[in-house]
Structure formats: C-alpha cells, structure tokens
XYZ file of C-alpha atoms in Angstrom:
245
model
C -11.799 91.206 -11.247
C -13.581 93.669 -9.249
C -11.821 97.377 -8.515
C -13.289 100.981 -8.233
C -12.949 103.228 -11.044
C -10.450 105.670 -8.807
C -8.363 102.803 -9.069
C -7.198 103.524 -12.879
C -7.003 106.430 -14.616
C -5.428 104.479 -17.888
C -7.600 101.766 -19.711
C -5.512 100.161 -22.938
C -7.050 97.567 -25.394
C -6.186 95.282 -27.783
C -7.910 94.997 -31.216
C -7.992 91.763 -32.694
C -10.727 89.748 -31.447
C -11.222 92.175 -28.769
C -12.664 95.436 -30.571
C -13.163 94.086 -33.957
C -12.467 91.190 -36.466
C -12.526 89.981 -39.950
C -15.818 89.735 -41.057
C -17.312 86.317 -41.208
C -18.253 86.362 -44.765
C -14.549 87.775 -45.681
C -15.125 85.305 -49.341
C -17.833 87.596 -50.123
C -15.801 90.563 -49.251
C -12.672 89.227 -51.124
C -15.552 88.728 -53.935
C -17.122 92.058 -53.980
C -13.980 93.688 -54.385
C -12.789 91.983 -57.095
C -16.220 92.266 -58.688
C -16.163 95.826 -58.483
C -12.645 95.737 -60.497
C -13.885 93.361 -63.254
C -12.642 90.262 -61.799
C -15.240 87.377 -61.047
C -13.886 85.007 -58.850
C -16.048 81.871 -57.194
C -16.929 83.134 -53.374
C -16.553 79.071 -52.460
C -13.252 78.761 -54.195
C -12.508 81.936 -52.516
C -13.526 80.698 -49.106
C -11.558 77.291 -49.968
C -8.404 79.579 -50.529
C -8.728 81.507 -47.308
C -9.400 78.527 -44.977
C -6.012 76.842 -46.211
C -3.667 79.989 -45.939
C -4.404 80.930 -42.342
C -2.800 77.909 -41.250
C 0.407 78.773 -43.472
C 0.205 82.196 -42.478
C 0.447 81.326 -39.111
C 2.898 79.212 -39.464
C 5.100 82.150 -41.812
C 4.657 84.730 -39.227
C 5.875 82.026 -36.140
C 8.872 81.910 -37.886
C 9.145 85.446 -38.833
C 9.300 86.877 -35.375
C 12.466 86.626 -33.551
C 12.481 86.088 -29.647
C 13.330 89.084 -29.299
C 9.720 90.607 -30.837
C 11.048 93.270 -33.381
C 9.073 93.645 -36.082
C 8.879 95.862 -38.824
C 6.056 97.116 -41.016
C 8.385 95.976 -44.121
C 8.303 92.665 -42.859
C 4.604 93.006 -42.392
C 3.992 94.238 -45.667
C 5.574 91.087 -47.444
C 3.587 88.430 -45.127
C 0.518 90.403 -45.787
C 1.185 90.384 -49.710
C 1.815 86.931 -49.576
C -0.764 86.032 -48.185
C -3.346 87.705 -50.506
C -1.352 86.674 -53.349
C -1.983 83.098 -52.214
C -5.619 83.250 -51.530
C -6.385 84.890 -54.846
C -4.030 82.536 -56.546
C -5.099 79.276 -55.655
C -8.988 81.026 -55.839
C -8.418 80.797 -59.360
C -7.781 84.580 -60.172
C -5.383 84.322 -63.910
C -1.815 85.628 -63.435
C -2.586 88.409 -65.844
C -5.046 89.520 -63.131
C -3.150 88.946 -60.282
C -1.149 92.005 -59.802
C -4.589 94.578 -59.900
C -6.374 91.759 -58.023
C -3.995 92.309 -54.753
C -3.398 95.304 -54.998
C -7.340 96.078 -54.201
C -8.165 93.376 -51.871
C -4.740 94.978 -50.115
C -6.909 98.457 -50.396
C -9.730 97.097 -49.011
C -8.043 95.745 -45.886
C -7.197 99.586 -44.699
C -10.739 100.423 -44.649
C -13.560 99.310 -42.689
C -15.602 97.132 -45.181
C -13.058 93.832 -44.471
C -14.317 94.101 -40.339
C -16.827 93.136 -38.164
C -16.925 95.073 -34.908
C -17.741 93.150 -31.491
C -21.150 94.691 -30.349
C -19.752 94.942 -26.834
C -16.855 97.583 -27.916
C -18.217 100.532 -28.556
C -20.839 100.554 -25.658
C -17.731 99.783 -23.325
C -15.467 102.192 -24.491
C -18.104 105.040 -24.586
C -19.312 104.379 -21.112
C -15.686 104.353 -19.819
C -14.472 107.455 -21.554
C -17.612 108.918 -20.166
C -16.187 107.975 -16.723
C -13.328 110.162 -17.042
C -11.289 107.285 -18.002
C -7.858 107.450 -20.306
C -7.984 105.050 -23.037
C -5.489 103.870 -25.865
C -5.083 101.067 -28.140
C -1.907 98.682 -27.758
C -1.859 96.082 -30.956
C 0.575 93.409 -32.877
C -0.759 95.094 -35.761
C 0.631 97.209 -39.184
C 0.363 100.869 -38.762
C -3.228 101.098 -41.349
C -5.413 99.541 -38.168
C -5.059 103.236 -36.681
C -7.162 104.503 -39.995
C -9.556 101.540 -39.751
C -9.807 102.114 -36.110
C -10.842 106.325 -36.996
C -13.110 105.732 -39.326
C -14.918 103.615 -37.208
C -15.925 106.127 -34.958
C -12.960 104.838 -32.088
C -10.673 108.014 -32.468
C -13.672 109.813 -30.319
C -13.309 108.596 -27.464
C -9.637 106.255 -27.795
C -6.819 108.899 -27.196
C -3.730 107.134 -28.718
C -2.805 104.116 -30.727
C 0.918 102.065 -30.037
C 0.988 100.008 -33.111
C 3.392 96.816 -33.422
C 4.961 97.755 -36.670
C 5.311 101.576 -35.693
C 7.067 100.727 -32.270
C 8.999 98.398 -33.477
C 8.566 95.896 -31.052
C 5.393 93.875 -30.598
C 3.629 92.226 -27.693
C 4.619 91.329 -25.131
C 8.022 92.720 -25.615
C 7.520 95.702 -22.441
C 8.434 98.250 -24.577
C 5.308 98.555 -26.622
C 3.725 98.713 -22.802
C 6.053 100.786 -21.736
C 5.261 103.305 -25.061
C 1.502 103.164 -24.008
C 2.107 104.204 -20.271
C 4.679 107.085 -21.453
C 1.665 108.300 -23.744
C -1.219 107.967 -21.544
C 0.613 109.711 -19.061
C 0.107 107.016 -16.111
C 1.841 104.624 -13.658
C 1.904 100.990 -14.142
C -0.879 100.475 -11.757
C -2.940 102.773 -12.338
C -3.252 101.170 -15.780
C -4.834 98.264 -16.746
C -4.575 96.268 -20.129
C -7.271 93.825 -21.969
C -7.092 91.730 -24.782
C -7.737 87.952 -25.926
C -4.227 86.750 -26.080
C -2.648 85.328 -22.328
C 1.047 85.981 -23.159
C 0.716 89.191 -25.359
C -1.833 90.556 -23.516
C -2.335 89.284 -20.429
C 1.453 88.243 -18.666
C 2.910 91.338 -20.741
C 0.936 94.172 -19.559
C 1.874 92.177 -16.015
C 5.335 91.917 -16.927
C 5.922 95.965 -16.639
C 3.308 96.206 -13.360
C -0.049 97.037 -15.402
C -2.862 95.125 -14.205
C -4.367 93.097 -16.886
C -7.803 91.080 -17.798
C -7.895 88.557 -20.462
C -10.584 88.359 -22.728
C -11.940 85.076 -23.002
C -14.836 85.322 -25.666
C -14.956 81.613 -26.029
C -14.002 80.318 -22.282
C -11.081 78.418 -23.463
C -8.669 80.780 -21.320
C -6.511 79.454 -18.211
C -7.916 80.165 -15.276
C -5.063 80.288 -13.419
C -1.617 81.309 -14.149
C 2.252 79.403 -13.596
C 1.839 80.421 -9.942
C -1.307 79.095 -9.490
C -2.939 82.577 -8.901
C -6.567 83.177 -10.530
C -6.486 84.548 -14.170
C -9.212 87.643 -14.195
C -10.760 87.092 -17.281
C -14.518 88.326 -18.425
C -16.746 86.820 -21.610
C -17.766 90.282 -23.202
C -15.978 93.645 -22.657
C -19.199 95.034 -21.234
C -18.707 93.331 -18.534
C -15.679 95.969 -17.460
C -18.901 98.635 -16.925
C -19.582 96.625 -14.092
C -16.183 95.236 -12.891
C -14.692 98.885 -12.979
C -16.602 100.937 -10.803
C-alpha cells in the first residue's frame, strides 16, 4: 500500500499479534507466579499443559461465538477461567491449591508481566502520533487489555480503546468499526485499520469503507482477496512509517 499521510487522519490497530503477545516463555511466567504464592509447579509440565489447551480453547471459543459476533465479557470470563483451570490442573497443581492458584495466574494476565511487545509497535505508533495522526485500538479482546495496554506506555500516544467484550460485538461485526470511527471522530476513508487477522481485521474494517492492511508477520497471508484484487499487507508495522507518508 502506498498513500500520503493527508490521506488519513484516523489510524486503528489491533492488538494480538500486532502490538503485543504472550510471552514466549509464558511456563515460566505461569511458574513464577505460582512460586511467588507458595505453589511449585514443574515449568515443563506447565508448558505440556499449555500446548494442549490452546487447541481446546480454540475450539471452546469457535463454538462460543454466535454468527452473529455478540460477545460478552461474562462469557469471556468463564472461557478464560477454564482455561487456566485446565492448564494448572493437568500441570499437576493439587485441588486444594487450585482455587488460589487461578485466581493469581488470572491476576497476572491484567498486567504486563504475561506479554511480550512486538519491537516494531511502539516506534510505529510514536512516529505516527508524531505525524499528527489519530490513533485507537479496535480488539476481540476482554475489557483488562485497556489496563495492560496503559501501563505499557500505549495510552500516550493511542487515544481510545473499542474493546470486544465492552462493545458487545466483536470483529468483524461493523459495529465495533463503526464504534471506533464515531470515537475517533473520522469518515470511513479517511481511516484505515491494521491487524493480523484477514476476516476480523482486514475484510471488516473494508466491510464499513475503512481502508485496511493486514499484517502478515509470518507471510502466510492471501495475497489477493475473493475478487481477485491485491491484499495490502506489510511484514513489520514499521513499515507503515514509510507506506504512510
């Protein structure tokens, strides 16, 4: 994609694998919590447990999202306490334990120390809020990102979050899109949306006449869409300091 900065006065991100992400040693940091309650728990079992619930989890959310996209942050809640409870469960952690044990690796996850962010974020978003640029945050997320997102440093420069589970709605349902625009205060193109995902992200910020760029960290993207059209897409979100502008 190339267009001149004039061109948008709104930039909106998504933040799953596009600002930040679990860290890659989440065992240790599943272990290090528990440690620092009294409960010792084997980082390899732990990183056993892990690998086999994302799959489930995956497969429990599917199925917990109507086609319609409403979502809730009670719903949320329960597939996030499930999962935890089933990591820490078949990690070995004694039903006596169990209870505490969730309820701080549940703590943890609102707070920084469970993420990694990309290297490219915070260089991208500084150098376009320094452009005058609008930006916001539009994520299939629960409503705690917002607080991991702050203490991060993002709430400098990142104007407004529309969160999933706050909305009620989650990508790409136009709605949440629709929120965003209403906030930022723009017209549909004079936005433009990124993120990693092609039919959240990508055909739902189109859907409601954003223009759109798909992150494609690890080139496995389409590179065109239904209509045969060329998918922009870019490797590393610095690459929007040159594309913009």
């Amino acid at each position: 994609m190339s267009a001149p900065c004039f061109a948008f006065e709104l930039v909106t991100f998504d933040v799953g694998r596009t600002l930040l992400t679990f860290r890659p040693d989440l065992a240790r940091a599943y272990a290090e919590v528990l440690a620092e309650i009294g409960c010792e728990v084997d980082e390899g079992r732990l990183e056993e447990a892990l690998n086999a619930e994302w799959d489930a989890a995956a497969r429990r959310r599917a199925a917990s999202v109507p086609p319609d996209y409403r979502v809730s942050a009670a719903a949320g809640d329960v597939r996030r306490r499930t999962f935890v409870t089933n990591v820490l469960r078949n990690a070995g952690v004694p039903d006596a334990d169990l209870e505490r044990c969730v309820a701080a690796v549940r703590a943890a996850y609102d707070t920084p120390r469970m993420y990694q962010v990309y290297d490219d974020a915070m260089p991208t978003i500084r150098g376009l809020w320094d452009r005058g640029l609008k930006l916001g945050v539009i994520a299939n997320a629960r409503p705690a990102i917002s607080r991991v997102l702050l203490a991060l440093g993002f709430g400098e420069y990142i104007g407004f979050w529309v969160i999933s589970e706050v909305v009620g709605v989650e990508k790409p349902h136009p709605a949440i899109f629709e929120r965003a625009l209403a906030l930022g205060g723009a017209e549909p193109s004079r936005a433009l949306h990124v993120g990693d995902d092609y039919e959240r992200d990508f055909l739902g910020a189109r859907a409601v006449g954003m223009e759109a760029v798909l992150l494609d960290r690890d080139g496995t993207g389409p590179e065109r869409d239904a209509d045969g059209r060329p998918v922009p897409s870019i490797r590393r979100l610095d690459a929007l300091l040159t594309t913009i502008g």
